[in-house]
Coordinates of C-alpha atoms in Angstrom, one line a residue:
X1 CA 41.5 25.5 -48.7
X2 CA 39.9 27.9 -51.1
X3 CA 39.3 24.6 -53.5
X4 CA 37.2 22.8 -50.4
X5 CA 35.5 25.8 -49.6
X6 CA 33.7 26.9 -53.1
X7 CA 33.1 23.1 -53.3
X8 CA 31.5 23.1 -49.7
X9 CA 29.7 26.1 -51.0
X10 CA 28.3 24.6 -54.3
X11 CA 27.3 21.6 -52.6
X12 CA 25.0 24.0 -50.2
X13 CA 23.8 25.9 -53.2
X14 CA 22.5 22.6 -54.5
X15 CA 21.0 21.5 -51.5
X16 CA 19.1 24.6 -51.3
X17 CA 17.7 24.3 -54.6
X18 CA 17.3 20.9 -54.6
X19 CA 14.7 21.7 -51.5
X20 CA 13.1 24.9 -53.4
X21 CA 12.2 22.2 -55.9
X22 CA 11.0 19.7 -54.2
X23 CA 9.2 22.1 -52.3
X24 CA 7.9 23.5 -55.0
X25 CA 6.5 20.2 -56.4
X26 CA 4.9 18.8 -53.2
X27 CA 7.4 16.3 -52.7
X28 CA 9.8 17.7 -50.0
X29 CA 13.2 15.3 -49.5
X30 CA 14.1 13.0 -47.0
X31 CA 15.4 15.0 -43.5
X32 CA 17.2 13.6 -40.5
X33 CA 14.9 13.0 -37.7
X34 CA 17.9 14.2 -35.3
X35 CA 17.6 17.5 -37.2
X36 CA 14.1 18.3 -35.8
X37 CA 13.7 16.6 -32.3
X38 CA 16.0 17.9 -30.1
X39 CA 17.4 15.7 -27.3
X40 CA 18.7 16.4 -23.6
X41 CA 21.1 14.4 -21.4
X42 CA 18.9 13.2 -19.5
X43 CA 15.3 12.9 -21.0
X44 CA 15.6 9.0 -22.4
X45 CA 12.8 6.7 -23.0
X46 CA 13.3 4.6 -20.0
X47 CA 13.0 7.6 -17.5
X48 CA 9.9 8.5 -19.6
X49 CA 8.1 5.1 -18.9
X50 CA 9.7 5.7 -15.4
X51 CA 7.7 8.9 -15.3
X52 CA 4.3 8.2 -16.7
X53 CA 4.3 4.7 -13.9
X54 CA 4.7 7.1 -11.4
X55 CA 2.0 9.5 -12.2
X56 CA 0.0 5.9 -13.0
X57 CA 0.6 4.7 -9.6
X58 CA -0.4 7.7 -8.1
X59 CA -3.7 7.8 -9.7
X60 CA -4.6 4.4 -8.8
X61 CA -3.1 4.6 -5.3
X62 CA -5.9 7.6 -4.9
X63 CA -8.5 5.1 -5.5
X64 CA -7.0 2.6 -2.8
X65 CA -6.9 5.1 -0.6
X66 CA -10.9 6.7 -0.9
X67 CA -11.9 2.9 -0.4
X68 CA -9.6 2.3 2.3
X69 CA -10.9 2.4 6.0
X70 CA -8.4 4.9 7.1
X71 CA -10.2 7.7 4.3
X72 CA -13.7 6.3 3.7
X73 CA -14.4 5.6 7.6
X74 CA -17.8 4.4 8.4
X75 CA -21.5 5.9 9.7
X76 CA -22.0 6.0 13.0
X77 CA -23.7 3.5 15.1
X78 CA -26.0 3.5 18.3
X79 CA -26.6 0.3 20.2
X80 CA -30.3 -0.6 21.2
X81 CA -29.3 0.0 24.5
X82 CA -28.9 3.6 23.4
X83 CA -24.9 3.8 23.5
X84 CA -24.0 5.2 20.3
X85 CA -20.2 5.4 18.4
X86 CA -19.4 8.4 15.8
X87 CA -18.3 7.6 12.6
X88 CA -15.1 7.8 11.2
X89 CA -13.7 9.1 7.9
X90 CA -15.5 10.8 5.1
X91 CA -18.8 8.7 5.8
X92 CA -18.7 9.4 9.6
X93 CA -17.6 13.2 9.0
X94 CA -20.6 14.0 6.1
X95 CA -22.8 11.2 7.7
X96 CA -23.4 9.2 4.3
X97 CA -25.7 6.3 4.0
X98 CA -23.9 3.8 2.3
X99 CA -25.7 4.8 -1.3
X100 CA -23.8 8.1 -0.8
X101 CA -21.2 6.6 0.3
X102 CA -20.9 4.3 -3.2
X103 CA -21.5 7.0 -5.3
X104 CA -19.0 9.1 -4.0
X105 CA -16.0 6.0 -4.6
X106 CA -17.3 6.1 -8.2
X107 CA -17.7 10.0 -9.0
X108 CA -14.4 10.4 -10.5
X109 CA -15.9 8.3 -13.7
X110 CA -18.3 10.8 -14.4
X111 CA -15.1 13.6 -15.3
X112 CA -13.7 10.7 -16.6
X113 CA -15.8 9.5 -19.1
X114 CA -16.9 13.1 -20.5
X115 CA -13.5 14.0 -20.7
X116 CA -11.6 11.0 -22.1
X117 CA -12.7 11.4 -25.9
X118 CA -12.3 15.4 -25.3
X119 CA -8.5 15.3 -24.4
X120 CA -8.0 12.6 -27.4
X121 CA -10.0 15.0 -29.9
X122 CA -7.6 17.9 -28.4
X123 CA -4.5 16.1 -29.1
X124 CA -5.0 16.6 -33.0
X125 CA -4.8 20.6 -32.5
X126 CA -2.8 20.7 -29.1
X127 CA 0.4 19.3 -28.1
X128 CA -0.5 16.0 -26.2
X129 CA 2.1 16.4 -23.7
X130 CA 0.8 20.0 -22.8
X131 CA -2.8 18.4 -22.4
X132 CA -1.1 15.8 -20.2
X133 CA 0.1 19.1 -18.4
X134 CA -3.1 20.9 -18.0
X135 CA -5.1 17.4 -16.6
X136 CA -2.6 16.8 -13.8
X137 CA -3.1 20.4 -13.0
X138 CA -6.6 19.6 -12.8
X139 CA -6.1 17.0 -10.9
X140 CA -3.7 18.1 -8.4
X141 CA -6.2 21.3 -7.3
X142 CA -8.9 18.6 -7.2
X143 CA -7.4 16.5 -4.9
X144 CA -6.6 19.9 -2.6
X145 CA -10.2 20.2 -3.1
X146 CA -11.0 17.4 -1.5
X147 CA -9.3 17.5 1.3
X148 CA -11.3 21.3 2.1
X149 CA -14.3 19.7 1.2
X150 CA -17.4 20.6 3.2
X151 CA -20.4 17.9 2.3
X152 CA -21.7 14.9 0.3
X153 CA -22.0 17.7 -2.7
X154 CA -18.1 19.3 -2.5
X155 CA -16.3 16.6 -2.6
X156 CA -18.7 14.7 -5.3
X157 CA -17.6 17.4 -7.2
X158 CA -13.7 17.6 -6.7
X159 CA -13.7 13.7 -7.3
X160 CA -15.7 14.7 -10.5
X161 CA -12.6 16.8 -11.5
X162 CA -10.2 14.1 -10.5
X163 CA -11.7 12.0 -13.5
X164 CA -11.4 15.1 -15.7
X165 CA -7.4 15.6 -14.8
X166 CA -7.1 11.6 -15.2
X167 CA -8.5 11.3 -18.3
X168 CA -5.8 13.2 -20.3
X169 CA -2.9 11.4 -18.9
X170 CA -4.6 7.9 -19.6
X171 CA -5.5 8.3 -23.0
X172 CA -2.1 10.1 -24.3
X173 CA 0.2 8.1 -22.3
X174 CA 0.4 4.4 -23.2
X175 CA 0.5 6.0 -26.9
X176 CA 3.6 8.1 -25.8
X177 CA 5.1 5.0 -24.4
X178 CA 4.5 2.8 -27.7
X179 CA 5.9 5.6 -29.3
X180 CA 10.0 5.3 -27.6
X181 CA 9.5 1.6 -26.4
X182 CA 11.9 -0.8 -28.5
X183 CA 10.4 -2.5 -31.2
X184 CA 11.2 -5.7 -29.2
X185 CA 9.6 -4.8 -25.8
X186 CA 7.0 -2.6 -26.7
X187 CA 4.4 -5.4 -25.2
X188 CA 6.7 -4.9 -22.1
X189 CA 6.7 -1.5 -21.7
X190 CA 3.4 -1.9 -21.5
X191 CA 3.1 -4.1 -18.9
X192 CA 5.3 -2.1 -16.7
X193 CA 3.3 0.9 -17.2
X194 CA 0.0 -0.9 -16.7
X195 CA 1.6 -2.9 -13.6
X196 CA 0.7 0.0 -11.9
X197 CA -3.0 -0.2 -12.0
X198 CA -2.7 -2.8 -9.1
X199 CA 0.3 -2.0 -7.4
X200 CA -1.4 1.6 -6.9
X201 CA -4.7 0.4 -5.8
X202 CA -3.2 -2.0 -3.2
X203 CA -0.5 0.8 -1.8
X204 CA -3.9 3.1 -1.6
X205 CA -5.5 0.8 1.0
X206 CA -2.2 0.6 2.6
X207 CA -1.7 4.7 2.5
X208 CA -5.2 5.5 2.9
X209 CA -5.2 3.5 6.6
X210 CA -2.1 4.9 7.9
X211 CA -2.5 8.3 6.8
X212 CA -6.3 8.5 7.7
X213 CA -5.9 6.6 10.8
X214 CA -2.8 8.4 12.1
X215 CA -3.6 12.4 10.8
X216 CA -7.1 11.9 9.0
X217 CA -8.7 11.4 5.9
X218 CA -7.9 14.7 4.6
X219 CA -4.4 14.9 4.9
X220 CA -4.3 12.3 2.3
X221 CA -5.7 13.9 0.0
X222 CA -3.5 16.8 0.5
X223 CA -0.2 14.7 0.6
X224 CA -1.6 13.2 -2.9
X225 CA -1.3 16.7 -4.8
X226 CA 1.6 17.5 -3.2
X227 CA 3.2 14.4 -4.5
X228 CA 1.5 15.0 -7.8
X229 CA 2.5 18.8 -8.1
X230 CA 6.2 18.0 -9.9
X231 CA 4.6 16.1 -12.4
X232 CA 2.2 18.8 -12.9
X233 CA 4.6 21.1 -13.9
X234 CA 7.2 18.9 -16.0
X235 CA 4.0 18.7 -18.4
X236 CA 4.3 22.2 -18.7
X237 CA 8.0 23.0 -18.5
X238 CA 9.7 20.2 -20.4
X239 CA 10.2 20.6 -24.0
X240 CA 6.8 19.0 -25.3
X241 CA 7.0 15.9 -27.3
X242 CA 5.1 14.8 -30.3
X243 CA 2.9 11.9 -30.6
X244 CA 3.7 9.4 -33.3
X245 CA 1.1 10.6 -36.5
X246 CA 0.0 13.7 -35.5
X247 CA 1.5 17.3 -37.0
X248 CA 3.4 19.3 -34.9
X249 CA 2.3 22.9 -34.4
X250 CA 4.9 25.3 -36.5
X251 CA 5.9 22.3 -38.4
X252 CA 6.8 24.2 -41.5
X253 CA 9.5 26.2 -39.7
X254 CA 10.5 23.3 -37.5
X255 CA 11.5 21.3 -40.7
X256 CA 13.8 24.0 -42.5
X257 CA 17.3 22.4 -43.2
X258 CA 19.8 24.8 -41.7
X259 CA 21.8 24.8 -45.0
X260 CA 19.0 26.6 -46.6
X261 CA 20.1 30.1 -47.5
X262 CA 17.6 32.6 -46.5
X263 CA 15.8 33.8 -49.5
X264 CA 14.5 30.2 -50.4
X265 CA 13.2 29.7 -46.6
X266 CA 11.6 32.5 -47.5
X267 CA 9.7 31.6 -50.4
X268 CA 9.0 28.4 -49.6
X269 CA 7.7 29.4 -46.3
X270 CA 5.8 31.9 -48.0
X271 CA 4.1 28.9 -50.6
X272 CA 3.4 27.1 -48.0
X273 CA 1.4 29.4 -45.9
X274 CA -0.5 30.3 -49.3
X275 CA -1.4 26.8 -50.0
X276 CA -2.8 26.7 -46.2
X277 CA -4.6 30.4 -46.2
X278 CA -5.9 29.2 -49.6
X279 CA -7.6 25.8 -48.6
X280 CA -8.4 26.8 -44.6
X281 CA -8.9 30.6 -44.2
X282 CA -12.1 30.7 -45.2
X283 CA -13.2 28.1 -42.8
X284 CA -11.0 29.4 -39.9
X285 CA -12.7 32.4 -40.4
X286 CA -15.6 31.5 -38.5
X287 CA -15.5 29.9 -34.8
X288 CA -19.2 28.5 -35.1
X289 CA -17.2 26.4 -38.1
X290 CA -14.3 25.4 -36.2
X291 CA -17.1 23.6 -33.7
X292 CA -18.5 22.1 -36.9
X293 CA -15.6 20.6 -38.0
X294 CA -14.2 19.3 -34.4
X295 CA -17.2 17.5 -34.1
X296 CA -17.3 15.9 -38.0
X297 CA -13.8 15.0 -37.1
X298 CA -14.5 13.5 -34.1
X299 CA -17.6 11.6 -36.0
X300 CA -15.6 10.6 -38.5
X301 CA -13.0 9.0 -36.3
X302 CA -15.3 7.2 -34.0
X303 CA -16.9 6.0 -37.4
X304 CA -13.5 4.5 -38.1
X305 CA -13.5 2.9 -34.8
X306 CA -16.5 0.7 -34.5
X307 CA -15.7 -0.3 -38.3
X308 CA -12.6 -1.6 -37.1
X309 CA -13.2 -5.7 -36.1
X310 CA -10.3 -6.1 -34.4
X311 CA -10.6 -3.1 -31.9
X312 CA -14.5 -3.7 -31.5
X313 CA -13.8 -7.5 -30.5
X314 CA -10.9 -6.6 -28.5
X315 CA -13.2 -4.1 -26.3
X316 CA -15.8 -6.4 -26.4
X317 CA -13.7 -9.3 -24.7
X318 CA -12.4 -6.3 -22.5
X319 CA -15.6 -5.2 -21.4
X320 CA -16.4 -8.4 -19.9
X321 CA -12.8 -9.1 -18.9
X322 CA -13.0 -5.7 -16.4
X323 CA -16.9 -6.7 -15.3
X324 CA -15.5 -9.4 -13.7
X325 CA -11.8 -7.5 -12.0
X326 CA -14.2 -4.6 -10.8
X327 CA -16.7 -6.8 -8.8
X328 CA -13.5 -8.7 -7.5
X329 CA -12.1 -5.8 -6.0
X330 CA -15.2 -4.9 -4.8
X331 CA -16.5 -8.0 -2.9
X332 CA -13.4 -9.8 -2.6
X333 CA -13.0 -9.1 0.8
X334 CA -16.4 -9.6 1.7
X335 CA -16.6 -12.8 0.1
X336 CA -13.5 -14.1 2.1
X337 CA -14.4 -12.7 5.1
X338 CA -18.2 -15.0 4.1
X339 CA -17.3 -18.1 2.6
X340 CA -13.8 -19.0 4.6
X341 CA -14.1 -16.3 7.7
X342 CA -11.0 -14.7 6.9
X343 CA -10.6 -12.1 9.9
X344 CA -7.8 -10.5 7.6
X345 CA -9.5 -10.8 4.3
X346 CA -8.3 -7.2 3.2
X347 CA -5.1 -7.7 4.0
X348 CA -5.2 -11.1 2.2
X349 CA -7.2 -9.8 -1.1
X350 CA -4.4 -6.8 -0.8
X351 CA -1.8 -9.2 -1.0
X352 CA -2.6 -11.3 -3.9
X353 CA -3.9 -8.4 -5.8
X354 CA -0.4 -6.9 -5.8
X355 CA 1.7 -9.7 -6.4
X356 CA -0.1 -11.3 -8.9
X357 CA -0.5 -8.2 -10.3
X358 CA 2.8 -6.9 -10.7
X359 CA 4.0 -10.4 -11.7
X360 CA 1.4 -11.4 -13.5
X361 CA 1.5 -8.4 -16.1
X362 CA 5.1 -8.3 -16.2
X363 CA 4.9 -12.0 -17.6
X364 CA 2.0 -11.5 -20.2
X365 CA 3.9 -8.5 -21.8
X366 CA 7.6 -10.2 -21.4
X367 CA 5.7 -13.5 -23.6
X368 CA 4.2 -11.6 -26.4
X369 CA 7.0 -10.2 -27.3
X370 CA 9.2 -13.4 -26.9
X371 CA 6.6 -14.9 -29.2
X372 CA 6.7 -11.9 -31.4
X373 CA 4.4 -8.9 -30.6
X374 CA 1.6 -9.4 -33.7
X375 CA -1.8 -8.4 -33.3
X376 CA -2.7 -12.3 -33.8
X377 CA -0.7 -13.6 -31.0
X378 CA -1.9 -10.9 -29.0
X379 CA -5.2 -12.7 -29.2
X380 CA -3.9 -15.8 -28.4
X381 CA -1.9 -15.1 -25.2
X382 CA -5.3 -13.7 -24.1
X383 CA -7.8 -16.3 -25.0
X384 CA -5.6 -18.5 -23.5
X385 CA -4.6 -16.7 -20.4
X386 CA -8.0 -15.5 -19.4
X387 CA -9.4 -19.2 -19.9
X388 CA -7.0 -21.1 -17.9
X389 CA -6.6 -18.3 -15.3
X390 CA -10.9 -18.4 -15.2
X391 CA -10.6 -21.8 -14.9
X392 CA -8.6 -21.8 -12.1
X393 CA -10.7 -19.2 -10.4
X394 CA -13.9 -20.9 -10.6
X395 CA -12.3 -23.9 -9.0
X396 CA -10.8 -22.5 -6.4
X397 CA -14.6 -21.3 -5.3
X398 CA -15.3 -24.7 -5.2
X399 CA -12.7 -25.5 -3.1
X400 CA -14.3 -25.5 1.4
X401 CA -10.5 -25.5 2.0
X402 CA -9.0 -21.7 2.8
X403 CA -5.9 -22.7 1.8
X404 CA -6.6 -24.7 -1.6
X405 CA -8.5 -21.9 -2.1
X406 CA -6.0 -19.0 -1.7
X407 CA -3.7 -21.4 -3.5
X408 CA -5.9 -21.7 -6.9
X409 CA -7.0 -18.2 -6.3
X410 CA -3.6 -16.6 -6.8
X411 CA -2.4 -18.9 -9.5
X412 CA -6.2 -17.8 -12.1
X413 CA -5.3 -14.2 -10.5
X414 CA -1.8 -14.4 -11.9
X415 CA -3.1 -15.7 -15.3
X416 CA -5.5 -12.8 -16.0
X417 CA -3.4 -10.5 -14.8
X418 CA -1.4 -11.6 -17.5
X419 CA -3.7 -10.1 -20.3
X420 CA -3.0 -6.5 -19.1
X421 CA -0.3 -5.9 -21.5
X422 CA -1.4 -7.6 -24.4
X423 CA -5.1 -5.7 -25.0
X424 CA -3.4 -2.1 -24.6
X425 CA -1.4 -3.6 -27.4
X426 CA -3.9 -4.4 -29.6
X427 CA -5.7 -1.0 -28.8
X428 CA -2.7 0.8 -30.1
X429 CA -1.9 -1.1 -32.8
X430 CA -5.3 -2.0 -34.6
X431 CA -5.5 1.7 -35.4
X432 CA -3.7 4.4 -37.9
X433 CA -1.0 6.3 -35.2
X434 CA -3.3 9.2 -35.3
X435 CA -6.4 7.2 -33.6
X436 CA -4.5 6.2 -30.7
X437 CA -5.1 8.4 -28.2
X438 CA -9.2 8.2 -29.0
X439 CA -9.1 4.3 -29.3
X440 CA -7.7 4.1 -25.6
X441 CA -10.1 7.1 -24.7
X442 CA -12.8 5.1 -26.1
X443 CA -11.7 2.0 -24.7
X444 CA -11.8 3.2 -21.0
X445 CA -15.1 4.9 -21.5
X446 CA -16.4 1.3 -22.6
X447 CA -15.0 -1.2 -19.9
X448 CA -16.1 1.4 -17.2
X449 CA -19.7 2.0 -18.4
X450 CA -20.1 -1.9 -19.3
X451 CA -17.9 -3.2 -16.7
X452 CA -16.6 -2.1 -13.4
X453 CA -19.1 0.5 -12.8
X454 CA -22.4 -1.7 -12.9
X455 CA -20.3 -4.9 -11.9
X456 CA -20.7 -4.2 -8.5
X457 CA -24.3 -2.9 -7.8
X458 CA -25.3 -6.3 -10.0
X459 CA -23.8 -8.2 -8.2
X460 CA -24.6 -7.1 -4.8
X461 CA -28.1 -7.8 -6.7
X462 CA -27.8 -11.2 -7.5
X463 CA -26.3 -12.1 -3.9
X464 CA -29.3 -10.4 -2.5
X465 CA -31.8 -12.6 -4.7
X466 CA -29.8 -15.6 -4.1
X467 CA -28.0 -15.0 -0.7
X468 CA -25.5 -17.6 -1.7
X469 CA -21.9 -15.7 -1.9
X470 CA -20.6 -18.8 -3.1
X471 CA -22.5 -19.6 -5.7
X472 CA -23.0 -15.7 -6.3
X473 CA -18.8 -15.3 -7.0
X474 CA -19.0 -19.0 -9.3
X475 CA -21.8 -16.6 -11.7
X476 CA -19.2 -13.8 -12.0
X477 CA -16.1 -16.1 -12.4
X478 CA -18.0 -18.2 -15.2
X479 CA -18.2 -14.5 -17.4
X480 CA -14.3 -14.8 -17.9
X481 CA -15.2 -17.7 -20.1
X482 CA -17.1 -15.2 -22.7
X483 CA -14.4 -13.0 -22.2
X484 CA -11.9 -15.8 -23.7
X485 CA -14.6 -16.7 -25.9
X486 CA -14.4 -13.6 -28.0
X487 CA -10.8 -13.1 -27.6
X488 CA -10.3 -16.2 -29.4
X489 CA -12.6 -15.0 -32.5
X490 CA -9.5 -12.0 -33.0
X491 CA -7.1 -14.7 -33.7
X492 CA -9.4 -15.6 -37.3
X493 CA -10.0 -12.3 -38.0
X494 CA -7.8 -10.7 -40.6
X495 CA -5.4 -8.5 -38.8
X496 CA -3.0 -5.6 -39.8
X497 CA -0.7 -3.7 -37.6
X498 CA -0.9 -0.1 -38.4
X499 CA 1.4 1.5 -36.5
X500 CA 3.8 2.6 -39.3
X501 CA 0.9 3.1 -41.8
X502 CA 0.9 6.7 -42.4
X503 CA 4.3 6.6 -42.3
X504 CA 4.5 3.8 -45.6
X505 CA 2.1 6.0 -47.3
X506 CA 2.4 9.6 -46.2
X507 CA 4.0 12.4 -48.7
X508 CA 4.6 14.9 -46.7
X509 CA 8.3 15.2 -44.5
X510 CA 5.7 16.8 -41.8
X511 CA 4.2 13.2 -41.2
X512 CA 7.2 11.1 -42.2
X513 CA 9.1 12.7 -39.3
X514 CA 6.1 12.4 -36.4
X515 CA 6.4 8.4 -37.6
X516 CA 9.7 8.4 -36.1
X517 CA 10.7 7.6 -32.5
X518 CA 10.6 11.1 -30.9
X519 CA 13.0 10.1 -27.6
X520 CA 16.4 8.4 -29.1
X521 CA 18.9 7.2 -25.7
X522 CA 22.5 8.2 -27.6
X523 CA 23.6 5.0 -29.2
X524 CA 26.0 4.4 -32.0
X525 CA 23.1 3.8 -34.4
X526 CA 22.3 6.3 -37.1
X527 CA 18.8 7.6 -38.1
X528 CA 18.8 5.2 -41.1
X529 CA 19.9 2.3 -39.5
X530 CA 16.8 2.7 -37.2
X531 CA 14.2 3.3 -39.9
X532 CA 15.9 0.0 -41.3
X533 CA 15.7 -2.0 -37.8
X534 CA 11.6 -1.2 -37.5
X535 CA 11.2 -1.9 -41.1
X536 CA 12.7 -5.5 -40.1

């Protein structure tokens, strides 16, 4: 026993100095990632993903339900004979004109776009899963807001401030998820996550009615933060998590071996806070600096961005992509209830949305990755996808038949749903691990100021010039085409996936070990055998 213990004991002593050393030269050893990111019983990856679709879903159910008749309402009317009806909802309540009215379903992209690149400049100083914390915060006493909410101004505001709290979750999330998804399913994960985005919005309509109709529109707003107040607080509460390429705050301590005796902690903590004083203090020093440098960073990095071909073409084919979705769910119903006098066309629209939707993406991310998840096959599922499912689209337009219509409808809906998966991919994986969260930032900024949000009003344009709705929705469905178009230029272009590049190249044990999967479900795999399995 006394033989196995001054052995044990010498084996420690050369650890330790073994670490001093390497310390000492800049080159610190290789440390088990299950040293440094503690686990709990429960907190896996799938019950992360499970999570983060939850908040998603109640995000875009939010936006269902401000459209929906039951929360939106309508102006009141009088009759020529002089009989007049109140209006209902938030437009019958604050008597909007139907400008207002627009406005007011799109003023959460105003908080949205400021604060998306904001939250993913953060993240590089401030734990991203706090900042996901702080914006559902935001989001939850905006949505309270709302409901107290006394005119056309208040509530403009509070819906302002719902886009503030959104925009950290959506641009630190599907990085989070890429981070603990298996290397085999990332694509799927994905989908699931982004699956939401219709589900949501059709479950709003559904919500909105019965909860505006029933108690009135303010009660759902108030039911919303309620439901949102949990999630609020796991941000805060739960041990934060990492994101993949970024340094953790207190790193240095964090990533002490415990068989390091105290006096070489010590000193190599001391060196280490030298070397930092010595290259940073003097710029810390100052906070008119710190400003300085937030904002060269932030230059720097979008300068990186729009040098990058492959995330520049994949926005680009997702700006028109999302032009075309946002004046669908729009004038969908409208055009229904037009061209084949649906009497139920919301209910219809509803219904495809959400089951081609949730099927649809499923299927686009569960076929990338059976093809193999590269950024060139990305490309190809989507060129493909959006032109067939455009294809079928536009004919089903042509179609005076409701039902070959609704047949044709649902089977190009299903097909470009099918892309959802595959160009978050691409966004995540064209880019260093540290540029995630400000390529997805950047990425929603740019399909809702070139798409969605001036989809609509253009085409309400167009239909007024040509007062044709069916030759109106054969313009829009013809700009998929493009969107294929340039899709399908990604496939030639020379393409790298950079989601373990810092880690191939990086020197420093901080960085090696935020290239590691930060959730790990207990498995009989080693830390090693992993590395190995994404190396593969």
């Amino acid at each position: 026993m006394a033989q196995q213990h001054s052995e044990s004991e010498e084996v420690k002593s050369k650890a330790s100095l073994e670490f001093f050393m390497h310390s000492l030269s800049m080159e610190p050893p290789h440390i088990s990632i299950s040293t440094m990111i503690p686990t709990t019983s429960w907190f896996t990856p799938k019950r992360l993903l499970g999570i983060f679709c939850m908040i998603n879903m109640l995000n875009y159910l939010d936006r269902g339900a401000i459209a929906s008749n039951g929360v939106n309402g309508s102006k009141g009317t009088c009759s020529k004979a002089g009989i007049c009806t109140s209006g209902t909802g938030i437009q019958g309540d604050f008597n909007l004109n139907n400008f207002e009215d627009g406005i007011l379903s799109s003023a959460f992209m105003v908080g949205l776009l400021v604060a998306s690149p904001i939250f993913a400049s953060l993240a590089k100083s401030v734990n991203p899963f706090r900042l996901i914390g702080v914006g559902l915060s935001v989001w939850t006493v905006a949505t309270l807001c709302c409901g107290l909410s006394f005119n056309f101004w208040s509530i403009s505001v509070c819906r302002m401030l719902v886009g503030v709290g959104e925009a950290s979750f959506i641009s630190l999330a599907a990085p989070f998820i890429d981070d603990n998804a298996p290397v085999s399913q990332k694509t799927a994960w994905l989908s699931i996550f982004y699956m939401c985005i219709p589900t949501g919005y059709a479950l709003g309509y559904v919500y909105g009615g019965l909860v505006g109709s029933y108690f009135g529109w303010r009660y759902a707003f108030w039911i919303e933060s309620i439901l949102m107040l949990p999630f609020a607080i796991f941000g805060f509460f739960m041990k934060p998590l990492q994101l993949k390429g970024f340094v953790p705050a207190n790193s240095e301590k964090t990533l002490v071996p415990e068989t390091v005796v105290s006096g070489v902690q010590d000193e190599s903590m001391a060196l280490a806070e030298f070397i930092d004083q010595s290259s940073n203090g003097h710029f810390r020093s100052k906070s008119g600096t710190k400003i300085f440098d937030q904002f060269s960073r932030f230059k720097n990095d979008m300068t990186a961005l729009l040098l990058n071909k492959i995330y520049v073409v994949n926005v680009l084919g997702y700006i028109a992509y999302t032009f075309v979705l946002g004046a669908y769910s729009y004038w969908g119903p409208k055009v229904g209830y037009n061209i084949y006098h649906m009497t139920n066309a919301d209910l219809v629209f509803g219904g495809i949305t959400i089951v081609c939707g949730i099927v649809g993406t499923l299927v686009g991310g569960f076929v990338l990755d059976f093809m193999t998840n590269t950024l060139s096959n990305a490309f190809k599922l989507l060129s493909v996808a959006t032109f067939i499912g455009g294809a079928f689209c536009f004919g089903a337009f042509l179609f005076k038949s409701m039902y070959g219509f609704l047949v044709l409808f649902s089977i190009g809906e299903l097909l470009v749903f099918a892309t959802q998966g595959p160009v978050n991919y691409v966004c995540l994986h064209c880019v260093e691990p540290s540029l995630r969260p400000l390529s997805m930032a950047m990425s929603t900024v740019a399909i809702h100021i070139f798409g969605d949000v001036p989809s609509s009003p253009l085409v309400g344009i167009l239909q007024d010039n040509i007062n044709n709705w069916r030759m109106t929705t054969l313009i829009l469905t013809a700009i998929l085409f493009p969107a294929a178009g340039i899709w399908f230029i990604g496939i030639f272009l020379r393409s790298v996936d950079r989601f373990n590049e810092e880690s191939e190249h990086q020197v420093s044990t901080i960085e090696r070990s935020s290239a590691t999967p930060l959730l790990q479900e207990k498995t009989g795999e080693t830390p090693e055998s992993l590395a190995q399995s994404q190396e593969c």
